[in-house]
Coordinates of C-alpha atoms and ligand atoms in Angstrom, one line a residue:
X151 CA -29.0 -75.3 -12.0
X152 CA -25.3 -75.0 -11.6
X153 CA -23.0 -77.6 -13.1
X154 CA -21.6 -80.2 -10.8
X155 CA -17.7 -79.9 -9.8
X156 CA -16.6 -82.7 -12.2
X157 CA -18.4 -80.9 -15.2
X158 CA -16.8 -77.6 -14.4
X159 CA -13.3 -79.2 -14.0
X160 CA -13.7 -81.3 -17.3
X161 CA -14.9 -78.2 -19.2
X162 CA -11.8 -76.3 -17.9
X163 CA -9.4 -79.3 -18.9
X164 CA -11.1 -79.4 -22.3
X165 CA -10.6 -75.7 -22.9
X166 CA -6.8 -76.1 -22.0
X167 CA -6.6 -78.9 -24.6
X168 CA -8.5 -76.8 -27.2
X169 CA -6.1 -73.7 -26.7
X170 CA -3.2 -76.0 -27.2
X171 CA -4.6 -77.2 -30.4
X172 CA -5.0 -73.6 -31.7
X173 CA -1.3 -73.0 -30.6
X174 CA -0.3 -75.8 -32.8
X175 CA -2.3 -74.5 -35.8
X176 CA -0.5 -71.1 -35.4
X177 CA 2.8 -73.0 -35.3
X178 CA 1.9 -75.0 -38.4
X179 CA 0.9 -72.0 -40.3
X180 CA 4.0 -70.0 -39.4
X181 CA 6.1 -72.9 -40.8
X182 CA 4.0 -73.4 -44.0
X183 CA 1.9 -70.6 -45.6
X184 CA 2.3 -67.5 -43.4
X185 CA 3.5 -64.5 -45.3
X186 CA 7.0 -63.5 -44.5
X187 CA 6.0 -60.1 -43.3
X188 CA 3.5 -61.6 -40.6
X189 CA 6.4 -62.8 -38.4
X190 CA 6.3 -60.1 -35.9
X191 CA 2.4 -59.8 -35.7
X192 CA 2.4 -63.7 -35.4
X193 CA 4.9 -63.5 -32.5
X194 CA 2.6 -61.2 -30.6
X195 CA -0.5 -63.4 -31.2
X196 CA 1.5 -66.5 -30.0
X197 CA 2.6 -64.8 -27.0
X198 CA -0.8 -63.6 -26.1
X199 CA -2.3 -67.1 -26.7
X200 CA 0.6 -68.6 -24.4
X201 CA -0.2 -66.1 -21.7
X202 CA -3.9 -67.1 -21.7
X203 CA -2.9 -70.7 -21.5
X204 CA -0.3 -70.2 -18.7
X205 CA -2.9 -68.3 -16.5
X206 CA -5.6 -71.0 -17.3
X207 CA -3.1 -73.8 -16.1
X208 CA -1.6 -72.1 -13.1
X209 CA -4.2 -69.5 -12.0
X210 CA -6.3 -69.7 -8.9
X211 CA -9.5 -70.9 -10.9
X212 CA -8.2 -74.3 -11.7
X213 CA -6.9 -74.8 -8.1
X214 CA -10.5 -74.0 -6.8
X215 CA -12.0 -76.5 -9.4
X216 CA -9.4 -79.2 -8.2
X217 CA -10.3 -78.6 -4.6
X218 CA -13.9 -79.0 -5.2
X219 CA -13.6 -82.5 -6.7
X220 CA -14.6 -85.4 -4.7
X221 CA -11.7 -87.8 -5.5
X222 CA -13.3 -90.8 -3.9
X223 CA -16.1 -90.7 -6.5
X224 CA -14.0 -90.7 -9.7
X225 CA -13.7 -93.6 -12.1
X226 CA -10.1 -94.6 -13.2
X227 CA -10.2 -92.4 -16.5
X228 CA -11.4 -89.4 -14.4
X229 CA -8.6 -90.0 -11.8
X230 CA -6.0 -90.2 -14.7
X231 CA -7.3 -86.9 -16.1
X232 CA -7.1 -85.2 -12.7
X233 CA -3.6 -86.6 -12.2
X234 CA -2.4 -85.3 -15.6
X235 CA -3.8 -81.9 -15.2
X236 CA -2.4 -81.6 -11.8
X237 CA 1.1 -82.6 -12.8
X238 CA 1.0 -80.1 -15.7
X239 CA 0.0 -77.4 -13.2
X240 CA 2.6 -78.3 -10.7
X241 CA 5.3 -78.3 -13.3
X242 CA 4.5 -74.9 -14.5
X243 CA 3.4 -73.0 -11.4
X244 CA 6.7 -72.9 -9.6
X245 CA 8.3 -71.2 -12.5
X246 CA 7.9 -67.4 -12.0
X247 CA 6.3 -65.4 -14.8
X248 CA 9.3 -63.2 -15.0
X249 CA 11.3 -66.3 -15.9
X250 CA 8.9 -67.4 -18.4
X251 CA 9.0 -64.1 -20.2
X252 CA 12.8 -63.8 -20.0
X253 CA 13.2 -67.3 -21.6
X254 CA 10.8 -66.5 -24.2
X255 CA 12.6 -63.4 -25.1
X256 CA 16.0 -64.9 -24.9
X257 CA 14.9 -67.8 -27.2
X258 CA 13.4 -65.5 -29.8
X259 CA 16.7 -63.5 -30.0
X260 CA 18.9 -66.7 -29.9
X261 CA 17.2 -68.2 -32.9
X262 CA 17.6 -65.1 -34.9
X263 CA 21.4 -65.1 -33.9
X264 CA 21.8 -68.8 -34.6
X265 CA 20.4 -68.4 -38.2
X266 CA 23.1 -65.7 -38.8
X267 CA 25.8 -67.4 -37.0
X268 CA 25.3 -70.6 -39.0
X269 CA 25.1 -68.6 -42.3
X270 CA 28.3 -66.9 -41.6
X271 CA 30.0 -69.7 -39.7
X272 CA 30.6 -67.4 -36.7
X273 CA 29.9 -69.1 -33.4
X274 CA 30.7 -65.9 -31.5
X275 CA 27.4 -64.4 -32.7
X276 CA 25.5 -67.1 -30.8
X277 CA 27.8 -67.4 -27.7
X278 CA 26.4 -64.6 -25.4
X279 CA 22.7 -65.8 -26.2
X280 CA 23.6 -69.4 -25.5
X281 CA 25.2 -68.4 -22.2
X282 CA 22.0 -66.5 -21.3
X283 CA 19.9 -69.5 -22.2
X284 CA 22.0 -72.0 -20.1
X285 CA 21.8 -69.6 -17.0
X286 CA 18.0 -69.2 -17.5
X287 CA 17.4 -73.0 -17.9
X288 CA 19.4 -73.7 -14.8
X289 CA 17.2 -71.1 -12.8
X290 CA 14.2 -72.9 -14.4
X291 CA 15.4 -76.3 -13.3
X292 CA 16.0 -74.9 -9.8
X293 CA 12.5 -73.5 -9.7
X294 CA 11.0 -76.8 -10.8
X295 CA 12.9 -78.5 -8.1
X296 CA 15.2 -81.5 -8.2
X297 CA 17.2 -83.9 -5.9
X298 CA 20.5 -82.5 -6.8
X299 CA 20.5 -83.2 -10.6
X300 CA 19.7 -80.0 -12.4
X301 CA 19.3 -81.9 -15.7
X302 CA 16.4 -84.0 -14.3
X303 CA 13.5 -81.3 -14.6
X304 CA 14.7 -80.4 -18.0
X305 CA 14.7 -84.1 -19.1
X306 CA 11.3 -84.6 -17.3
X307 CA 9.5 -82.1 -19.4
X308 CA 10.1 -84.2 -22.5
X309 CA 10.4 -87.6 -21.0
X310 CA 8.3 -87.7 -17.8
X311 CA 9.6 -90.0 -15.3
X312 CA 13.0 -90.5 -16.7
X313 CA 16.1 -89.4 -14.8
X314 CA 19.7 -88.7 -15.7
X315 CA 20.8 -91.4 -13.4
X316 CA 18.9 -94.0 -15.2
X317 CA 19.4 -92.8 -18.7
X318 CA 23.3 -92.3 -18.4
X319 CA 24.3 -95.9 -18.1
X320 CA 22.0 -97.0 -20.7
X321 CA 23.3 -94.5 -23.3
X322 CA 26.9 -95.6 -22.2
X323 CA 26.1 -99.2 -23.0
X324 CA 24.5 -98.3 -26.3
X325 CA 27.6 -96.4 -27.1
X326 CA 29.8 -99.3 -26.3
X327 CA 27.8 -101.4 -28.5
X328 CA 27.6 -99.1 -31.6
X329 CA 31.2 -98.0 -31.9
X330 CA 32.6 -101.4 -32.9
X331 CA 29.5 -102.0 -35.2
X332 CA 30.2 -98.7 -36.9
X333 CA 33.8 -99.5 -37.4
X334 CA 33.0 -102.9 -39.0
X335 CA 30.2 -101.5 -41.2
X336 CA 32.1 -98.4 -42.5
X337 CA 35.0 -100.6 -43.7
X338 CA 32.6 -102.2 -46.2
X339 CA 32.8 -101.1 -49.8
X340 CA 30.2 -98.3 -50.5
X341 CA 27.0 -99.2 -52.5
X342 CA 26.5 -97.7 -56.0
X343 CA 23.8 -95.2 -55.0
X344 CA 24.4 -92.5 -57.5
X345 CA 21.0 -93.0 -58.9
X346 CA 19.5 -91.4 -55.7
X347 CA 21.2 -88.0 -56.5
X348 CA 20.2 -87.9 -60.3
X349 CA 18.5 -84.8 -61.2
X350 CA 15.3 -86.8 -62.4
X351 CA 13.1 -87.3 -59.2
X352 CA 10.0 -85.3 -60.3
X353 CA 8.8 -83.6 -57.1
X354 CA 5.1 -83.9 -58.0
X355 CA 5.6 -87.7 -58.6
X356 CA 7.4 -87.8 -55.1
X357 CA 4.5 -86.2 -53.4
X358 CA 2.0 -88.6 -55.0
X359 CA 4.0 -91.5 -54.1
X360 CA 4.2 -90.1 -50.6
X361 CA 0.6 -90.0 -50.4
X362 CA 0.3 -93.6 -51.7
X363 CA 2.6 -94.7 -48.7
X364 CA 0.5 -92.6 -46.2
X365 CA -2.7 -94.4 -47.4
X366 CA -1.1 -97.8 -47.1
X367 CA 0.0 -96.9 -43.5
X368 CA -3.5 -96.1 -42.8
X369 CA -3.0 -92.3 -42.3
X370 CA -6.4 -90.7 -42.8
X371 CA -6.1 -87.9 -45.3
X372 CA -9.6 -86.8 -44.3
X373 CA -8.2 -86.2 -40.9
X374 CA -4.9 -84.7 -41.9
X375 CA -2.8 -83.1 -44.7
X376 CA 0.7 -83.5 -46.2
X377 CA 2.3 -80.2 -47.2
X378 CA 5.8 -78.9 -47.9
X379 CA 8.1 -77.1 -45.5
X380 CA 11.8 -76.2 -45.0
X381 CA 12.0 -78.7 -42.1
X382 CA 9.6 -81.7 -42.1
X383 CA 7.3 -82.0 -39.0
X384 CA 4.2 -83.3 -37.7
X385 CA 1.6 -81.1 -35.9
X386 CA -1.5 -82.5 -34.2
X387 CA -4.4 -80.2 -33.7
X388 CA -6.6 -82.9 -32.6
X389 CA -6.8 -86.6 -33.6
X390 CA -9.1 -85.5 -36.4
X391 CA -6.8 -82.7 -37.7
X392 CA -3.1 -83.9 -38.0
X393 CA -0.8 -81.8 -40.3
X394 CA 2.3 -83.4 -41.7
X395 CA 5.0 -81.7 -43.8
X396 CA 7.8 -83.1 -46.1
X397 CA 10.6 -81.7 -48.2
X398 CA 11.1 -82.7 -51.8
X399 CA 14.2 -82.2 -54.0
X400 CA 14.5 -83.0 -57.6
X401 CA 18.0 -84.4 -57.1
X402 CA 17.4 -86.5 -54.1
X403 CA 15.2 -89.8 -54.4
X404 CA 15.2 -90.8 -50.7
X405 CA 15.1 -87.8 -48.5
X406 CA 11.4 -86.8 -49.1
X407 CA 10.2 -90.4 -49.1
X408 CA 11.8 -91.1 -45.7
X409 CA 10.6 -87.8 -44.4
X410 CA 7.0 -88.6 -45.3
X411 CA 7.3 -92.1 -43.5
X412 CA 8.9 -90.6 -40.5
X413 CA 6.3 -87.9 -40.1
X414 CA 3.3 -90.3 -40.9
X415 CA 4.7 -92.4 -38.0
X416 CA 4.2 -89.4 -35.7
X417 CA 0.9 -88.6 -37.5
X418 CA -0.5 -92.2 -36.9
X419 CA 0.2 -91.6 -33.1
X420 CA -1.8 -88.2 -33.1
X421 CA -4.6 -89.8 -35.2
X422 CA -4.7 -92.8 -32.9
X423 CA -5.0 -91.0 -29.6
X424 CA -8.6 -91.0 -28.0
X425 CA -10.9 -88.2 -29.4
X426 CA -12.1 -87.2 -26.1
X427 CA -10.6 -83.6 -26.3
X428 CA -9.0 -83.7 -22.8
X429 CA -5.3 -83.2 -21.9
X430 CA -5.3 -87.0 -21.2
X431 CA -5.4 -87.8 -24.9
X432 CA -2.0 -86.5 -25.8
X433 CA 1.4 -88.4 -26.4
X434 CA 3.1 -89.9 -23.3
X435 CA 6.5 -88.4 -24.1
X436 CA 8.7 -87.0 -26.8
X437 CA 10.7 -90.3 -26.8
X438 CA 7.6 -92.4 -27.4
X439 CA 6.5 -90.2 -30.1
X440 CA 9.9 -90.4 -31.9
X441 CA 9.7 -94.3 -31.5
X442 CA 6.6 -94.2 -33.7
X443 CA 8.2 -92.2 -36.3
X444 CA 11.5 -94.1 -36.4
X445 CA 9.6 -97.5 -36.4
X446 CA 7.9 -96.7 -39.5
X447 CA 10.8 -94.9 -41.1
X448 CA 13.5 -97.3 -40.3
X449 CA 12.5 -100.7 -39.0
X450 CA 9.5 -101.1 -41.6
X451 CA 10.5 -98.5 -44.3
X452 CA 14.2 -99.6 -44.6
X453 CA 13.3 -103.3 -44.5
X454 CA 13.3 -105.8 -47.4
X455 CA 9.7 -107.0 -47.0
X456 CA 8.5 -103.4 -47.4
X457 CA 10.4 -102.8 -50.5
X458 CA 9.5 -106.1 -52.0
X459 CA 6.0 -104.8 -52.3
X460 CA 6.8 -101.1 -52.9
X461 CA 9.8 -101.0 -55.1
X462 CA 7.8 -101.9 -58.4
X463 CA 5.5 -99.1 -57.5
X464 CA 8.3 -96.7 -57.0
X465 CA 10.0 -97.8 -60.2
X466 CA 6.9 -97.2 -62.1
X467 CA 6.7 -93.7 -61.0
X468 CA 10.3 -92.9 -61.5
X469 CA 11.4 -94.9 -64.6
X470 CA 14.5 -92.8 -65.3
X471 CA 16.4 -92.8 -62.2
X472 CA 15.1 -96.3 -61.1
X473 CA 16.2 -98.0 -64.3
X474 CA 17.9 -101.3 -63.6
X475 CA 17.9 -100.7 -59.9
X476 CA 17.3 -104.0 -58.1
X477 CA 15.8 -104.5 -54.7
X478 CA 19.3 -105.5 -53.4
X479 CA 20.8 -102.4 -54.9
X480 CA 18.0 -100.2 -53.5
X481 CA 18.2 -101.6 -50.0
X482 CA 22.0 -101.2 -49.9
X483 CA 21.7 -97.6 -50.9
X484 CA 19.0 -96.6 -48.5
X485 CA 20.9 -98.5 -45.6
X486 CA 24.3 -97.1 -46.2
X487 CA 26.3 -96.9 -42.9
X488 CA 28.8 -94.1 -42.9
X489 CA 30.0 -91.9 -40.1
X490 CA 29.1 -88.3 -41.0
X491 CA 28.9 -84.8 -39.6
X492 CA 25.3 -84.0 -39.9
X493 CA 22.8 -85.6 -37.5
X494 CA 19.6 -85.3 -39.7
X495 CA 21.2 -87.0 -42.5
X496 CA 22.8 -89.7 -40.5
X497 CA 22.0 -93.5 -41.0
X498 CA 20.2 -95.5 -38.2
X499 CA 23.4 -97.1 -36.9
X500 CA 25.6 -93.8 -36.4
X501 CA 22.6 -91.7 -35.5
X502 CA 22.6 -92.4 -31.8
X503 CA 26.3 -91.4 -31.7
X504 CA 25.4 -87.9 -32.9
X505 CA 22.9 -87.9 -29.9
X506 CA 25.4 -89.2 -27.4
X507 CA 27.8 -86.2 -28.1
X508 CA 25.1 -83.7 -27.6
X509 CA 23.8 -85.4 -24.4
X510 CA 27.3 -85.5 -22.9
X511 CA 27.9 -81.8 -23.9
X512 CA 24.7 -80.4 -22.6
X513 CA 25.0 -82.2 -19.3
X514 CA 28.3 -80.6 -18.9
X515 CA 26.8 -77.1 -19.8
X516 CA 24.0 -77.5 -17.2
X517 CA 26.5 -79.0 -14.6
X518 CA 28.8 -76.0 -15.2
X519 CA 31.6 -78.4 -16.1
X520 CA 31.9 -76.8 -19.6
X521 CA 31.6 -73.2 -20.6
X522 CA 29.7 -72.1 -23.7
X523 CA 33.1 -70.5 -24.9
X524 CA 34.8 -73.9 -25.0
X525 CA 31.8 -75.6 -26.6
X526 CA 32.9 -75.6 -30.3
X527 CA 36.3 -77.2 -29.4
X528 CA 34.7 -79.7 -27.1
X529 CA 32.2 -80.6 -30.0
X530 CA 35.0 -81.1 -32.6
X531 CA 37.1 -83.2 -30.2
X532 CA 34.1 -85.5 -29.5
X533 CA 33.1 -86.0 -33.0
X534 CA 36.6 -86.9 -33.8
X535 CA 36.8 -89.4 -30.9
X536 CA 33.3 -90.9 -31.1
X537 CA 32.4 -90.8 -34.9
X538 CA 36.0 -90.5 -36.3
X539 CA 35.1 -87.2 -38.3
X540 CA 36.1 -83.8 -37.4
X541 CA 33.8 -80.7 -38.7
X542 CA 35.7 -78.4 -40.9
X543 CA 33.5 -75.5 -39.9
X544 CA 31.3 -74.7 -36.9
X545 CA 28.3 -74.5 -39.3
X546 CA 28.9 -78.3 -40.0
X547 CA 29.4 -78.8 -36.3
X548 CA 28.0 -77.2 -33.2
X549 CA 25.8 -74.8 -35.2
X550 CA 24.0 -77.4 -37.2
X551 CA 20.9 -77.9 -34.8
X552 CA 18.4 -75.2 -33.8
X553 CA 17.5 -77.0 -30.5
X554 CA 20.1 -75.3 -28.1
X555 CA 19.1 -71.9 -29.6
X556 CA 15.6 -72.7 -28.6
X557 CA 16.9 -73.4 -25.1
X558 CA 16.0 -77.0 -25.5
X559 CA 18.3 -78.8 -23.1
X560 CA 17.1 -82.3 -22.2
X561 CA 15.4 -82.8 -25.5
X562 CA 18.2 -84.5 -27.7
X563 CA 18.2 -87.7 -25.5
X564 CA 14.6 -88.4 -26.6
X565 CA 15.8 -89.1 -30.0
X566 CA 17.8 -92.0 -28.7
X567 CA 15.0 -93.1 -26.3
X568 CA 12.7 -93.1 -29.3
X569 CA 15.2 -95.4 -31.3
X570 CA 15.3 -97.8 -28.3
X571 CA 11.7 -97.9 -27.8
X572 CA 10.9 -98.6 -31.6
X573 CA 13.3 -101.6 -31.5
X574 CA 11.6 -103.0 -28.3
X575 CA 8.1 -102.3 -29.6
X576 CA 8.9 -104.0 -32.8
X577 CA 10.1 -107.1 -30.8
X578 CA 6.8 -107.2 -29.0
X579 CA 4.8 -106.7 -32.2
X580 CA 6.6 -109.5 -33.9
X581 CA 5.5 -111.7 -30.9
X582 CA 1.9 -110.5 -31.0
X583 CA 1.6 -110.6 -34.8
X584 CA 3.4 -113.8 -36.1
X585 CA 2.6 -113.0 -39.7
X586 CA 3.6 -109.3 -39.4
X587 CA 6.5 -109.4 -42.0
X588 CA 4.5 -111.5 -44.5
X589 CA 1.8 -108.8 -44.2
X590 CA 4.4 -106.1 -44.7
X591 CA 5.6 -107.9 -47.8
X592 CA 2.1 -107.8 -49.2
X593 CA 1.9 -104.1 -48.5
X594 CA -0.7 -104.7 -45.7
X595 CA 0.3 -102.4 -42.8
X596 CA -3.0 -102.3 -41.0
X597 CA -2.3 -105.1 -38.6
X598 CA 0.8 -103.3 -37.1
X599 CA -1.0 -99.9 -37.1
X600 CA -3.9 -101.4 -35.2
X601 CA -1.6 -103.0 -32.7
X602 CA 0.2 -99.8 -32.1
X603 CA -3.1 -97.9 -31.7
X604 CA -4.3 -100.2 -29.1
X605 CA -1.1 -100.6 -27.1
X606 CA 0.4 -97.3 -27.4
X607 CA -1.7 -94.5 -29.0
X608 CA -4.9 -94.8 -27.3
X609 CA -3.3 -95.1 -23.9
X610 CA -2.6 -91.4 -24.2
X611 CA -1.0 -90.0 -20.9
X612 CA -3.0 -92.5 -18.8
X613 CA 0.5 -94.1 -18.1
X614 CA 4.0 -92.8 -18.5
X615 CA 5.9 -93.8 -21.7
X616 CA 8.2 -96.3 -19.9
X617 CA 5.2 -98.0 -18.3
X618 CA 3.4 -98.3 -21.6
X619 CA 6.4 -99.8 -23.2
X620 CA 7.0 -102.1 -20.3
X621 CA 3.4 -103.4 -20.4
X622 CA 3.8 -104.7 -23.9
X623 CA 7.6 -105.7 -23.9
X624 CA 8.1 -106.9 -20.4
X625 CA 11.1 -104.5 -20.0
X626 CA 11.4 -100.8 -19.6
X627 CA 13.8 -98.5 -21.4
X628 CA 16.7 -100.7 -22.7
X629 CA 19.5 -100.6 -25.3
X630 CA 19.5 -104.3 -25.9
X631 CA 16.8 -104.7 -28.3
X632 CA 18.1 -101.7 -30.4
X633 CA 21.6 -103.3 -30.6
X634 CA 20.1 -106.8 -31.3
X635 CA 18.0 -105.3 -34.2
X636 CA 20.9 -103.4 -35.7
X637 CA 23.4 -106.2 -35.4
X638 CA 20.9 -108.9 -37.0
X639 CA 20.1 -106.3 -39.8
X640 CA 23.6 -105.1 -40.7
X641 CA 25.7 -108.2 -39.9
X642 CA 23.4 -110.2 -42.2
Ligands
ZN14 ZN1 10.5 -87.2 -35.4

């Protein structure tokens, strides 16, 4: 007996999802425990796996399986799965294999050049690679197709359904709201936060405290791990295998802690997806993913109710640096607002200004209005104008992020989208859970986690990110909730 068309299609879709999980496992291993000498062999292994996945998604077999389906007989969930697989396939299949290979090769070379350029503060080492990547990404955008806005297909890969025309005015209004707020806040006297950089934050105790926070958030450590890496990240192999990493420094009391909260926010999303093993059960967008991490890291993790419960526990583990540190001083220290040069170290108020600079610059690069040669100068000029600080070196400026060396154009805005979604989702959660903040103040975080699981995580890709948010908040992507949240918190 041969399997019916639906079973054959579903099996194919599950295999695609399973291969994606292995691809992620390989990535996680490369960033954590892989021996240094294995890099080249690992590169070949990953390229081989990607080729198999590309063929499975774009090849004729899946086309046949899709054609054999009787669409009129599918239930809603089945129809969603077909739509998602078809969309993935349509996105990929117009990109010629030659371009896929050229991009992969150019990215690998550019990342190596970027490391050296950053180490020696020499933008010129990266310049030709970046020029090549901009050219290839423009080709890719044209191959994917657009209605005249080349940036849209690049943005759509990360934030399905969002367009440059919709995003630009939202980010403009966000900037107009943030600039005066930053000016007012940075004029305030700085808090006494020297205890945070004391050389007394035992890293094993930091790791143990991070696990305590993860458990309180409801992150299932029997379905995930927390390890250490140079750059913290979250990697979901399946909802029952979610790998988090953090970084811990003896002379930094907050970096590892907030990295753990951030990555655990991503991790709860991955664990909260339906465990049906299909491509439908993955995150709806990069921005929505980031909303989950920023919600836990900033909205919850930098709030007074949260620390009214957890500060005594932190102080018990770190008696020396935390001696005499009150809740007020702790909150002032972890919420210090100050324009700075480095995005990943930025506070939650200035953070989006870092994103705006990158968005404007990459848009100009893709439109051909700015040459790569002029990029460092344009970067410095914008930092001075938008944030009031000028990078002394390119290493502290245009060379600080890896994204462009990976050919990632259309990715940076998803960080700002995530911050906006986080604020909007919090507003909706406060309405739905009237005792939310009392629960947080008792260290009870399961109510919020359950609400997010039902309203965001479990939806998977059955809806686009903005639709998921609109269904619970009543509005789509908007800057107003984020600005209201920041004003209420920092003007208090
Ligand atoms: Zn993140």
